[in-house]
Coordinates of C-alpha atoms in Angstrom, one line a residue:
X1 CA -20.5 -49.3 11.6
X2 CA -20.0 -45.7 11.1
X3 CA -23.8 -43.6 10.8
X4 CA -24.6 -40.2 10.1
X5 CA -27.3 -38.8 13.4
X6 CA -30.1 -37.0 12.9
X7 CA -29.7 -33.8 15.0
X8 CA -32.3 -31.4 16.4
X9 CA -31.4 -28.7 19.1
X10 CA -33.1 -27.2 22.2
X11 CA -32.6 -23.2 22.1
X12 CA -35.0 -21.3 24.8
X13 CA -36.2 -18.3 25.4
X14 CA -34.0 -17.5 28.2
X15 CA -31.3 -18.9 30.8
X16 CA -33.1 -21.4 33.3
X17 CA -36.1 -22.1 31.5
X18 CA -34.9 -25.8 31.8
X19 CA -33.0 -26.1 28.4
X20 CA -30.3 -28.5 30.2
X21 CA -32.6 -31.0 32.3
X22 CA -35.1 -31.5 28.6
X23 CA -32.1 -32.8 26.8
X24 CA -31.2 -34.7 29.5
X25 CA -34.9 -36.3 29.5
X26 CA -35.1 -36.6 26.1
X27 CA -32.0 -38.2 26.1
X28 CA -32.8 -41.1 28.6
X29 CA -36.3 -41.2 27.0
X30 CA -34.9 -41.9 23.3
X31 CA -32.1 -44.3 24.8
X32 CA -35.0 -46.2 25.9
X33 CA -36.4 -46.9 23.0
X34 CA -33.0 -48.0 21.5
X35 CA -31.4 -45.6 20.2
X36 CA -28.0 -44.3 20.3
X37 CA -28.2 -40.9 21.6
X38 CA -25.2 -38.3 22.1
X39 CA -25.9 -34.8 23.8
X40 CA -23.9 -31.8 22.5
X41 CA -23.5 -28.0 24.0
X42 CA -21.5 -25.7 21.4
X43 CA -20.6 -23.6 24.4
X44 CA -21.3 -23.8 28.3
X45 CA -20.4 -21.0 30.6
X46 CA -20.6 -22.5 34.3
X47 CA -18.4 -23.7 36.9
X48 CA -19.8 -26.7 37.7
X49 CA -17.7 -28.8 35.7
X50 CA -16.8 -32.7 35.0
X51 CA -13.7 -34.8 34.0
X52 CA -14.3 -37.1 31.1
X53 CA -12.1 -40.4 31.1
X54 CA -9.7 -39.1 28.8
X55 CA -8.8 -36.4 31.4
X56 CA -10.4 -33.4 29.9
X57 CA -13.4 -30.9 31.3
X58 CA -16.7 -30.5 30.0
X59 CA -20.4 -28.9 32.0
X60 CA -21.5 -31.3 34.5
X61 CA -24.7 -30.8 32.5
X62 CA -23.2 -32.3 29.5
X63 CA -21.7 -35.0 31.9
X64 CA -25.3 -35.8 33.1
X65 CA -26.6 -36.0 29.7
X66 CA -23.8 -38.4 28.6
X67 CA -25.0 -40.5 31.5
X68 CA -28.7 -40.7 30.6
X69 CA -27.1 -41.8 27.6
X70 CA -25.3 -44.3 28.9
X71 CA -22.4 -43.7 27.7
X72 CA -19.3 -42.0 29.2
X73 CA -18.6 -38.3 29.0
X74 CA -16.7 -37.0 26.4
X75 CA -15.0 -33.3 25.9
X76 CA -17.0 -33.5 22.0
X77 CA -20.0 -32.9 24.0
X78 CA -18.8 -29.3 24.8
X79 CA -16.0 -28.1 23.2
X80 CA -16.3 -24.4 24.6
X81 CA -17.0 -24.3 28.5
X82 CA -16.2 -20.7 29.5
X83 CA -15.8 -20.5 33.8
X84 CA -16.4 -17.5 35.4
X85 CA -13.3 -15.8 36.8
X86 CA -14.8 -11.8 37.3
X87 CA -18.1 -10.5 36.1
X88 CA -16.4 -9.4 33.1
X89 CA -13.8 -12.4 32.3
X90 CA -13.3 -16.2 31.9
X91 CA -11.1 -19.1 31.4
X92 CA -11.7 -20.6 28.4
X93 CA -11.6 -24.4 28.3
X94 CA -11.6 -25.8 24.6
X95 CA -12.0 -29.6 24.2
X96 CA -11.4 -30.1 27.5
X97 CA -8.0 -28.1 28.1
X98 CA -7.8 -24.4 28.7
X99 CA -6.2 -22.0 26.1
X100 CA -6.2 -18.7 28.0
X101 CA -8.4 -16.2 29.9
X102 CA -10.6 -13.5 27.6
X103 CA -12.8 -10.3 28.7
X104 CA -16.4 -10.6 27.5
X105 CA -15.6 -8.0 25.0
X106 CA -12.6 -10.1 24.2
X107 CA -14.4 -13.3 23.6
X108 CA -16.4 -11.7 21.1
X109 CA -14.1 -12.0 19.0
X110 CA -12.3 -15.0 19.5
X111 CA -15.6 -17.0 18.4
X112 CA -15.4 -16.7 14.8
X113 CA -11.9 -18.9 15.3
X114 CA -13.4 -21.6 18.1
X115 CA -16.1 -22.6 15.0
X116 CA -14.0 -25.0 13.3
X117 CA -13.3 -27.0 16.5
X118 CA -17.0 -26.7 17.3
X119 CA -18.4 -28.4 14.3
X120 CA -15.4 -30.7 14.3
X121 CA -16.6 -31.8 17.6
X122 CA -20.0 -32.0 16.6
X123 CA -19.5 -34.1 13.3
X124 CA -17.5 -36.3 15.5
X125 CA -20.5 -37.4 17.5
X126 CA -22.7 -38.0 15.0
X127 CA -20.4 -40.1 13.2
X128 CA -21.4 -42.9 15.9
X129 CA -24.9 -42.2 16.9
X130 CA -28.4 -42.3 15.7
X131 CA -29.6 -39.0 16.9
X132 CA -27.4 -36.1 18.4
X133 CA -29.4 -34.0 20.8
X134 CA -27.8 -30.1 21.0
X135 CA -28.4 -28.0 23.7
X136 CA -28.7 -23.8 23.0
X137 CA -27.2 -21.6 25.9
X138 CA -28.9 -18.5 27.5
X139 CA -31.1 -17.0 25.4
X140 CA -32.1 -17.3 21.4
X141 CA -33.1 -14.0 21.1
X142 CA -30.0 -12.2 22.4
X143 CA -29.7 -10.5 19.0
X144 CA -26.9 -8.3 20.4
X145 CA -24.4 -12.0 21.0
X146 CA -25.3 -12.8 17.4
X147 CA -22.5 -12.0 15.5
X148 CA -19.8 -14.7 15.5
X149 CA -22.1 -16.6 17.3
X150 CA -21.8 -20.5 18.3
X151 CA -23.7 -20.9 20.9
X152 CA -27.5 -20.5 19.2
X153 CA -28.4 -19.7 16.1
X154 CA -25.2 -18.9 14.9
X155 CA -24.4 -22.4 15.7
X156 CA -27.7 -23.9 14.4
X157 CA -27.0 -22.2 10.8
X158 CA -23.8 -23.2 10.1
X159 CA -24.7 -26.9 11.3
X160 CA -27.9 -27.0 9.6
X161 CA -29.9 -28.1 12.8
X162 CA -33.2 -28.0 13.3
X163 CA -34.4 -26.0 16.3
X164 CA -36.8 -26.5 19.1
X165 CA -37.7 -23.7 21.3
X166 CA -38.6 -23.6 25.0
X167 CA -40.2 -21.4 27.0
X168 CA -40.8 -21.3 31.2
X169 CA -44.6 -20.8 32.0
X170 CA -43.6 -20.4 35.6
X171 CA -42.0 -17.6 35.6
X172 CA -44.6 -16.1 33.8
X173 CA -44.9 -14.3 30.3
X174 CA -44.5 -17.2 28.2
X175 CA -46.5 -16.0 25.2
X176 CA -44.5 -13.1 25.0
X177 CA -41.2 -14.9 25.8
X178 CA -41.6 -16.9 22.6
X179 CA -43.5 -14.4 20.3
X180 CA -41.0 -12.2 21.3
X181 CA -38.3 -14.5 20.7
X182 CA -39.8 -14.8 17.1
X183 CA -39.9 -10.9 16.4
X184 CA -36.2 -10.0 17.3
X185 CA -35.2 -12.8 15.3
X186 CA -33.6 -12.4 11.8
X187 CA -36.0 -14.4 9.7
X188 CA -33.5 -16.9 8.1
X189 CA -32.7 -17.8 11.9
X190 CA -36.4 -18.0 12.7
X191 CA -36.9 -20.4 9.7
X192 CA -34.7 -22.9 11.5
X193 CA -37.6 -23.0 14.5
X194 CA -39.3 -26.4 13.9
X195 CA -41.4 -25.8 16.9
X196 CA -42.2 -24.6 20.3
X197 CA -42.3 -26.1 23.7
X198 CA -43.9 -25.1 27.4
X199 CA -42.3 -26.2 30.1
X200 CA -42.9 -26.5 34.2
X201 CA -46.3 -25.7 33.4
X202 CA -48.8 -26.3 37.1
X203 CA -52.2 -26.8 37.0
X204 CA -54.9 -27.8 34.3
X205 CA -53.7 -27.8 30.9
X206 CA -56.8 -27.0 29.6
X207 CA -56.7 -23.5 30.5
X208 CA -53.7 -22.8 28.5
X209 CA -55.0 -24.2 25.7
X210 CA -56.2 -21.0 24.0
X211 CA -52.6 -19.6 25.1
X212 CA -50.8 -22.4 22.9
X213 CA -53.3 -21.6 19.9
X214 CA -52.3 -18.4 20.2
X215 CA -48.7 -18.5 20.1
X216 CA -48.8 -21.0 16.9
X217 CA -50.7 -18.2 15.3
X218 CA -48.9 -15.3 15.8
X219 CA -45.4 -17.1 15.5
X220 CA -46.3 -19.7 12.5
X221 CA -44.6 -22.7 14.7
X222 CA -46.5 -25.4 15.8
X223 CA -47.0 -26.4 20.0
X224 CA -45.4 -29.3 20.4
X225 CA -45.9 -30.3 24.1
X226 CA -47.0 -28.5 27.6
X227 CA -44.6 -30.2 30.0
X228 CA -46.1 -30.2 33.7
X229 CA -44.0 -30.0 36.0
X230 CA -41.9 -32.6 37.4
X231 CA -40.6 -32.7 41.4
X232 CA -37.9 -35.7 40.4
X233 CA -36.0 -32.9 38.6
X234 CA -34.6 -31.6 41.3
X235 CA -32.4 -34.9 42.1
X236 CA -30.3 -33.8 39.1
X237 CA -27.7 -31.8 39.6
X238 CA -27.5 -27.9 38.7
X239 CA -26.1 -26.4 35.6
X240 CA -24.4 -23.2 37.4
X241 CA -25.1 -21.1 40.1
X242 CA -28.1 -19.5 39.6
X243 CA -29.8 -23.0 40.7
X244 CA -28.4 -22.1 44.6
X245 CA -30.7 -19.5 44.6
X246 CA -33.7 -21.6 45.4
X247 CA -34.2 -24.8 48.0
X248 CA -33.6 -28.5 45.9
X249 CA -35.3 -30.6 48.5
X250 CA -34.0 -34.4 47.1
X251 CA -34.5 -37.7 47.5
X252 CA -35.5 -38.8 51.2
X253 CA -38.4 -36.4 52.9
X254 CA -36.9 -33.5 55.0
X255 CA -38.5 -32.5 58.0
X256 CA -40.0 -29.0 58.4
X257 CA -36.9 -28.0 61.0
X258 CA -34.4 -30.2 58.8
X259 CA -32.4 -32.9 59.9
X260 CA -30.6 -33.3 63.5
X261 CA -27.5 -32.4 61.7
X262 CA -27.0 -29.1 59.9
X263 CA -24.3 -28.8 57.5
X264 CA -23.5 -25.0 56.3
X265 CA -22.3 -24.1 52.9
X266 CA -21.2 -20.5 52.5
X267 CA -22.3 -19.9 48.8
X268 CA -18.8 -17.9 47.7
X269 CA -18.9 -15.6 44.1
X270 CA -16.7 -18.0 42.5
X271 CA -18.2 -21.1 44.0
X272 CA -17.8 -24.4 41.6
X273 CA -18.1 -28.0 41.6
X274 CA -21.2 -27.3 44.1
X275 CA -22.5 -31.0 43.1
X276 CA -20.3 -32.2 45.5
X277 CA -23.2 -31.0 48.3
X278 CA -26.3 -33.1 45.9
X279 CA -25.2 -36.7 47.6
X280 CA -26.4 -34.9 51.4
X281 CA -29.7 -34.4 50.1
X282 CA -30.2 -38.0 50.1
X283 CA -30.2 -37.9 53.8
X284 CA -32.7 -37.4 55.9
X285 CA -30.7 -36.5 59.1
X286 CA -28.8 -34.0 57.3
X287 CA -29.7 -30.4 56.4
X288 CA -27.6 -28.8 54.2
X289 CA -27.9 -25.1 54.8
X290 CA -26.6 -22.8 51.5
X291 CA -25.7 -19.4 53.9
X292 CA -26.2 -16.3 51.3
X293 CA -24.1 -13.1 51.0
X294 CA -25.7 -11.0 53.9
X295 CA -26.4 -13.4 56.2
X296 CA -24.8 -15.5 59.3
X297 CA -23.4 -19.1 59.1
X298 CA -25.6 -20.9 61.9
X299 CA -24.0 -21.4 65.0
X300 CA -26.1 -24.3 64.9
X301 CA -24.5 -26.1 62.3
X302 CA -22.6 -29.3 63.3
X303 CA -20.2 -29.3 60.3
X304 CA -19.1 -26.3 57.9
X305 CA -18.3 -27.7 54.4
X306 CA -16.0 -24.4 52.3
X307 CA -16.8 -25.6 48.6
X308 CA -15.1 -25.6 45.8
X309 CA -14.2 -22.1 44.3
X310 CA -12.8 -21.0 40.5
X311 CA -10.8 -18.1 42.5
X312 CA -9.2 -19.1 46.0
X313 CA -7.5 -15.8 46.8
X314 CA -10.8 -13.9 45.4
X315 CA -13.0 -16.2 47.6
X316 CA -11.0 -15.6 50.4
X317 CA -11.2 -11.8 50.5
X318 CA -15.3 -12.4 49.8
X319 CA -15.5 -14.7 53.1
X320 CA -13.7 -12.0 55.3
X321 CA -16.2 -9.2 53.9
X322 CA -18.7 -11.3 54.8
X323 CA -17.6 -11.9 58.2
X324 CA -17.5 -15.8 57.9
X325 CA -14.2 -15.8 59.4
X326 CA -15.5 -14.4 62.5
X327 CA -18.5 -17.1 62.5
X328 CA -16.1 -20.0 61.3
X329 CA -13.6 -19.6 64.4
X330 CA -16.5 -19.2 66.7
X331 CA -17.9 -22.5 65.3
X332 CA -14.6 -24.0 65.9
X333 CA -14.8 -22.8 69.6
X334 CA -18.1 -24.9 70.0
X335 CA -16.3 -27.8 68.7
X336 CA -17.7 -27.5 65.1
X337 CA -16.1 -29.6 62.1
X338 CA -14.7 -27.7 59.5
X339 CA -14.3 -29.2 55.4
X340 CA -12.7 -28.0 52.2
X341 CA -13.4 -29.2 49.1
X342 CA -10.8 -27.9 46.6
X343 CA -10.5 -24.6 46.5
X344 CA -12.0 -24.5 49.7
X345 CA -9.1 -26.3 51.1
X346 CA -7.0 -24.0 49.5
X347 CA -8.3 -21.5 51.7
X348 CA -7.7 -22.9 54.9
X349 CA -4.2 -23.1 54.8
X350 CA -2.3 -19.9 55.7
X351 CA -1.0 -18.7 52.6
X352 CA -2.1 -19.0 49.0
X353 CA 0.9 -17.7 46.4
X354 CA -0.4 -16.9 42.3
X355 CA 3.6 -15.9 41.4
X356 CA 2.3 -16.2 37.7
X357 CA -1.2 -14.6 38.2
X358 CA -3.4 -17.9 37.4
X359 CA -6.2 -16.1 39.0
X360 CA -5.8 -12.8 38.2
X361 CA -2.7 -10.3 39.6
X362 CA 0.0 -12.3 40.8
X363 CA 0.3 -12.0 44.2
X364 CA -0.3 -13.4 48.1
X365 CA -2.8 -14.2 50.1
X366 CA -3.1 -14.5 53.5
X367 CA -5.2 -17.8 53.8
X368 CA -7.2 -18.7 57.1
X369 CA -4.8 -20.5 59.1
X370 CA -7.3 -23.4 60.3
X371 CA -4.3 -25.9 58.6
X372 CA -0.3 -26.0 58.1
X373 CA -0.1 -25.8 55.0
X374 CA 0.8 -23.5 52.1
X375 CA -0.8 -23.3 48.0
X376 CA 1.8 -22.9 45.3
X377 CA -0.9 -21.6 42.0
X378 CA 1.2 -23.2 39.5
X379 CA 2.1 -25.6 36.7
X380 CA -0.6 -26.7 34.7
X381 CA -4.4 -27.9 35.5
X382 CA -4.5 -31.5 37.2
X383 CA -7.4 -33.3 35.7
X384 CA -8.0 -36.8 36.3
X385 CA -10.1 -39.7 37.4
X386 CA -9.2 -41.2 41.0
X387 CA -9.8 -43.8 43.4
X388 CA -8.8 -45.0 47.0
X389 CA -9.6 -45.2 50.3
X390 CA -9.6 -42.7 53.6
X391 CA -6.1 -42.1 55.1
X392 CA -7.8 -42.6 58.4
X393 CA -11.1 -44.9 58.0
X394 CA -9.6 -47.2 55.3
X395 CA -13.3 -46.0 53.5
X396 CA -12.8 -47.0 50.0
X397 CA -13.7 -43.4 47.1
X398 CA -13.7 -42.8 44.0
X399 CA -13.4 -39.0 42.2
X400 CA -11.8 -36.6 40.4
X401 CA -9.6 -33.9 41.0
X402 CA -9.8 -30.4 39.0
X403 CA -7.4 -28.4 40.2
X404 CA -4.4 -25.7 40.0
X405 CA -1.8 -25.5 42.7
X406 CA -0.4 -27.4 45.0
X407 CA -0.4 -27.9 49.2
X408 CA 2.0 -28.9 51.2
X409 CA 2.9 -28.4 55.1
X410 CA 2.9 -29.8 58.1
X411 CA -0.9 -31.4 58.5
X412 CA -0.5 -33.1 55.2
X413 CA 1.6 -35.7 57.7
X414 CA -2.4 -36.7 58.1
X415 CA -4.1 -36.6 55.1
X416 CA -7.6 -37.3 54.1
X417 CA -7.3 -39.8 51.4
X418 CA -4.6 -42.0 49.6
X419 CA -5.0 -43.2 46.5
X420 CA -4.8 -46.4 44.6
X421 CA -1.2 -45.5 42.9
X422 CA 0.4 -44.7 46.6
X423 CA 0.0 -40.6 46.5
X424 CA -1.8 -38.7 49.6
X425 CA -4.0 -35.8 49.1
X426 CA -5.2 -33.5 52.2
X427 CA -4.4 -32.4 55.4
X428 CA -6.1 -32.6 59.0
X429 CA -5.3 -30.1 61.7
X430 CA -4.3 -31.5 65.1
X431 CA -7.3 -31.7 66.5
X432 CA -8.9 -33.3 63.9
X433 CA -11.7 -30.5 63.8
X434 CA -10.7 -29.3 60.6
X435 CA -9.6 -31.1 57.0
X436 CA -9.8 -31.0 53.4
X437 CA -8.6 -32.3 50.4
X438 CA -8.7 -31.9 46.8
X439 CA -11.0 -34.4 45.2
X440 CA -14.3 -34.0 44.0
X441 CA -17.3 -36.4 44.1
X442 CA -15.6 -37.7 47.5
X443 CA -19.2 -37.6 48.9
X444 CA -21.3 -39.3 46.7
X445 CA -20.0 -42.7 47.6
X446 CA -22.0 -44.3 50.6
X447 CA -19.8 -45.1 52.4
X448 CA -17.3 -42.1 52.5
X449 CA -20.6 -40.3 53.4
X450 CA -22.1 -42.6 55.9
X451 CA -18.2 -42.1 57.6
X452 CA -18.5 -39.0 57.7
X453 CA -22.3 -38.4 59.7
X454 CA -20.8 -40.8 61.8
X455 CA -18.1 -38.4 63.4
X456 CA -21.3 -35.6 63.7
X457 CA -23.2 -38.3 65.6
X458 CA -24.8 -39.9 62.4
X459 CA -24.7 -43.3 60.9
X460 CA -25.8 -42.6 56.8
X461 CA -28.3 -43.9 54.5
X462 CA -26.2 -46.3 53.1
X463 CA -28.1 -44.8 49.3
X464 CA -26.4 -44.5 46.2
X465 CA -26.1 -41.4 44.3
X466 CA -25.0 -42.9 41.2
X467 CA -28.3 -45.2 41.3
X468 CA -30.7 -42.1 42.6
X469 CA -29.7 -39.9 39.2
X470 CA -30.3 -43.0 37.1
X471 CA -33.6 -42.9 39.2
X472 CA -33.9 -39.5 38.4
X473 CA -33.2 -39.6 34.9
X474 CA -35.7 -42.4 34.3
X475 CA -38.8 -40.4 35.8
X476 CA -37.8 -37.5 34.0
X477 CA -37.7 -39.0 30.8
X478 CA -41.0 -41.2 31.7
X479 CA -42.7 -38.3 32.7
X480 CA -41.4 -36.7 28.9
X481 CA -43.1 -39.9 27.4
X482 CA -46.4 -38.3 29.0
X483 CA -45.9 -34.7 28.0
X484 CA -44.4 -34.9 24.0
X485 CA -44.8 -36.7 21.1
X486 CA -42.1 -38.1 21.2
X487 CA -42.7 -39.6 17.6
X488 CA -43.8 -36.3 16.1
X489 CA -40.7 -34.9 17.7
X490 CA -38.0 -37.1 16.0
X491 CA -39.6 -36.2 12.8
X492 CA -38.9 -32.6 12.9
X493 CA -34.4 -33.9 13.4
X494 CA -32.1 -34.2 10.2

């Protein structure tokens, strides 16, 4: 039977104040009680993307929500994902399929015309759900985004959503951060602000009492929780980039030195898809070492993993400045594994061609020769759900791809996977030292992970990730239960 939700919507007071893991909670805490929850995200700007089963792409935020949900993914959940192809441009990705490439000045524009689809989108979900739970993106108060804006408030206006706000105590300033939210606001957008929550707060909550008392009276909106924080949260995996800039211990205990085997992940500008690396974290013999612009891969490292990356041919000339190369075949030389994921396999062919400019001027590039094969960037974006097993451990997988361009050449005589309907994907050099392949998630099945520690002198945990982020998911939206009414809450949605 078709029902009408109740909505409310998390906007905070800045990018990474936790905006994206709250809804999640919130969402696995409400679907506990019953209900039929839906997350939504207006617009998304990250990299770190997910396939939904009807072969679109939404944020692998939006993806994780949909799972605390328990329901699948779907590209309603976030019509606009913007990915990062410069510092001033993007790919824009609407309902799951891209329509074209925009400058930030650009896109400015273009929002006015995206609205339609985004409240289309949004009246869609709560046509089957009891309470839709929207997510804000960076910051409400950036009063100089607010025209034509569907992200925030813009969004929350023409929806008629109630509004939650959220501000980050430990990064200090949070009084100001949401008293200052409420100045800059226009007043009809600050009359949408139901209330205010404090989140990843450390230590005794007592002493922040005044603090809350005093944001409720020089804002007018009532406190509505001080969320301590919560360790299981970093088991889920990261929004965008800006989470790499910070250690996410997981899972099983690491050891002060790390695990006997080091795996190195050169963090490239255009890095994506980076939750491919979460499922390592599980394993205490393994640690995963994120090597920063500016510094060295370790020689130490049994096994270099070359992520995923939005732009190949841009990544590549970023590895070379950083003098990766020169680390990479001296790894090689010690008898070091090399892996690419995606774009990252891309690169270790020897040539990637963009004829039609995909990624920015068309042109070559000369890739870094550690396989025989060639990239044609062409034809449209493959997007899909697959499953299989290893070409060359019989390993059973299951993943997505999310890719433009295609490899072919010599080493693809010895791929990595084949999948259920017959096709190949990958390439292994000679050797066997070096491989990659196109699919994502690869790694987060058991057993494809417990085959691979076993070539670097491993055997695996045998622990699923699927069943650790439903672990996750349920302490993070216990420990919610603890910190929020979550009664009083629900009563401030329409």
């Amino acid at each position: 039977m078709k029902r009408r939700a109740k909505t409310l919507m998390l906007q905070g007071t800045g990018s990474g104040v936790g905006k994206s893991l709250i809804v999640a909670g919130l969402c696995r805490a409400y679907r506990n009680r019953g209900l039929e929850v839906r997350p939504f995200k207006p617009q998304n700007m990250s990299n770190n993307a997910a396939v939904t089963p009807d072969g679109g792409e939404i944020g692998r935020a939006q993806a994780t929500q949909a799972r605390a949900c328990g329901v699948a993914p779907s590209v309603d959940m976030n019509p606009v994902l913007l990915k990062p192809q410069s510092e001033r441009g993007a790919q824009i990705v609407l309902r799951g399929r891209v329509i074209g490439q925009a400058s930030a000045g650009e896109y400015q524009d273009l929002k006015r015309e995206l609205l339609a689809a985004v409240l289309d989108s949004f009246a869609t979900l709560c046509e089957d759900s009891d309470l839709v739970l929207v997510e804000g993106a960076g910051s409400a108060a950036e009063i100089n985004l607010r025209k034509n804006d569907i992200a925030n408030m813009g969004f929350a206006r023409a929806a008629c959503v109630p509004v939650i706000l959220l501000g980050d105590i430990d990064r200090g300033g949070v009084i100001a951060q949401i008293v200052g939210t409420k100045t800059v606001l226009d007043p009809a957008d600050a009359k949408l602000i139901a209330g205010f929550l404090v989140n990843k707060f450390r230590g005794d909550p007592a002493l922040f009492a005044n603090g809350v008392r005093r944001i409720e009276d020089l804002t007018g909106w009532p406190g509505l929780g001080l969320i301590g924080f919560c360790a299981e949260a970093a088991r889920l995996p990261e929004e965008d980039s800006l989470g790499l800039s910070t250690p996410r211990p997981r899972g099983r205990p690491i050891t002060p030195r790390g695990g006997p085997i080091p795996i190195a992940v050169p963090v490239l500008p255009g890095i994506a898809n980076f939750d491919d690396l979460d499922p390592f974290y599980l394993e205490g013999e393994v640690h995963v070492v994120m090597v920063k612009s500016g510094e060295t891969l370790p020689a130490e490292a049994a096994l270099v993993i070359l992520p995923g990356s939005k732009t190949s041919i841009a990544g590549l000339a970023a590895f070379r400045r950083e003098g990766w190369d020169i680390d990479l075949f001296a790894h090689l030389r010690r008898g070091g594994h090399v892996f690419g994921l995606c774009g990252g396999y891309q690169m270790l062919g020897k040539t990637i061609r963009d004829p039609m400019g995909v990624e920015g001027p068309p042109g070559n590039a000369q890739g870094l020769g550690l396989l025989d094969i060639e990239t044609e960037l062409l034809g449209d974006k493959l997007l899909a759900s697959v499953q299989g097993a290893g070409a060359q451990n019989g390993v059973p997988f299951s993943g997505y791809e999310m890719h433009v361009g295609r490899s072919f050449g010599p080493d693809c005589a010895r791929p990595v996977l084949r999948f259920a309907d017959g096709r190949s994907d990958g390439a292994t050099s000679a050797d066997g030292l070096v491989s990659g392949c196109y699919v994502h998630g690869l790694f987060a099945e058991p057993a494809q992970r417990s085959a691979l520690l076993a070539r670097l002198g491993g055997k695996g945990s045998g622990v699923s990730y699927d069943e650790s982020l439903d672990a996750a998911l349920d302490a993070v939206g216990a420990h919610l239960e603890t910190h929020i009414d979550l009664d009083r809450l629900l009563t401030f949605a329409r």
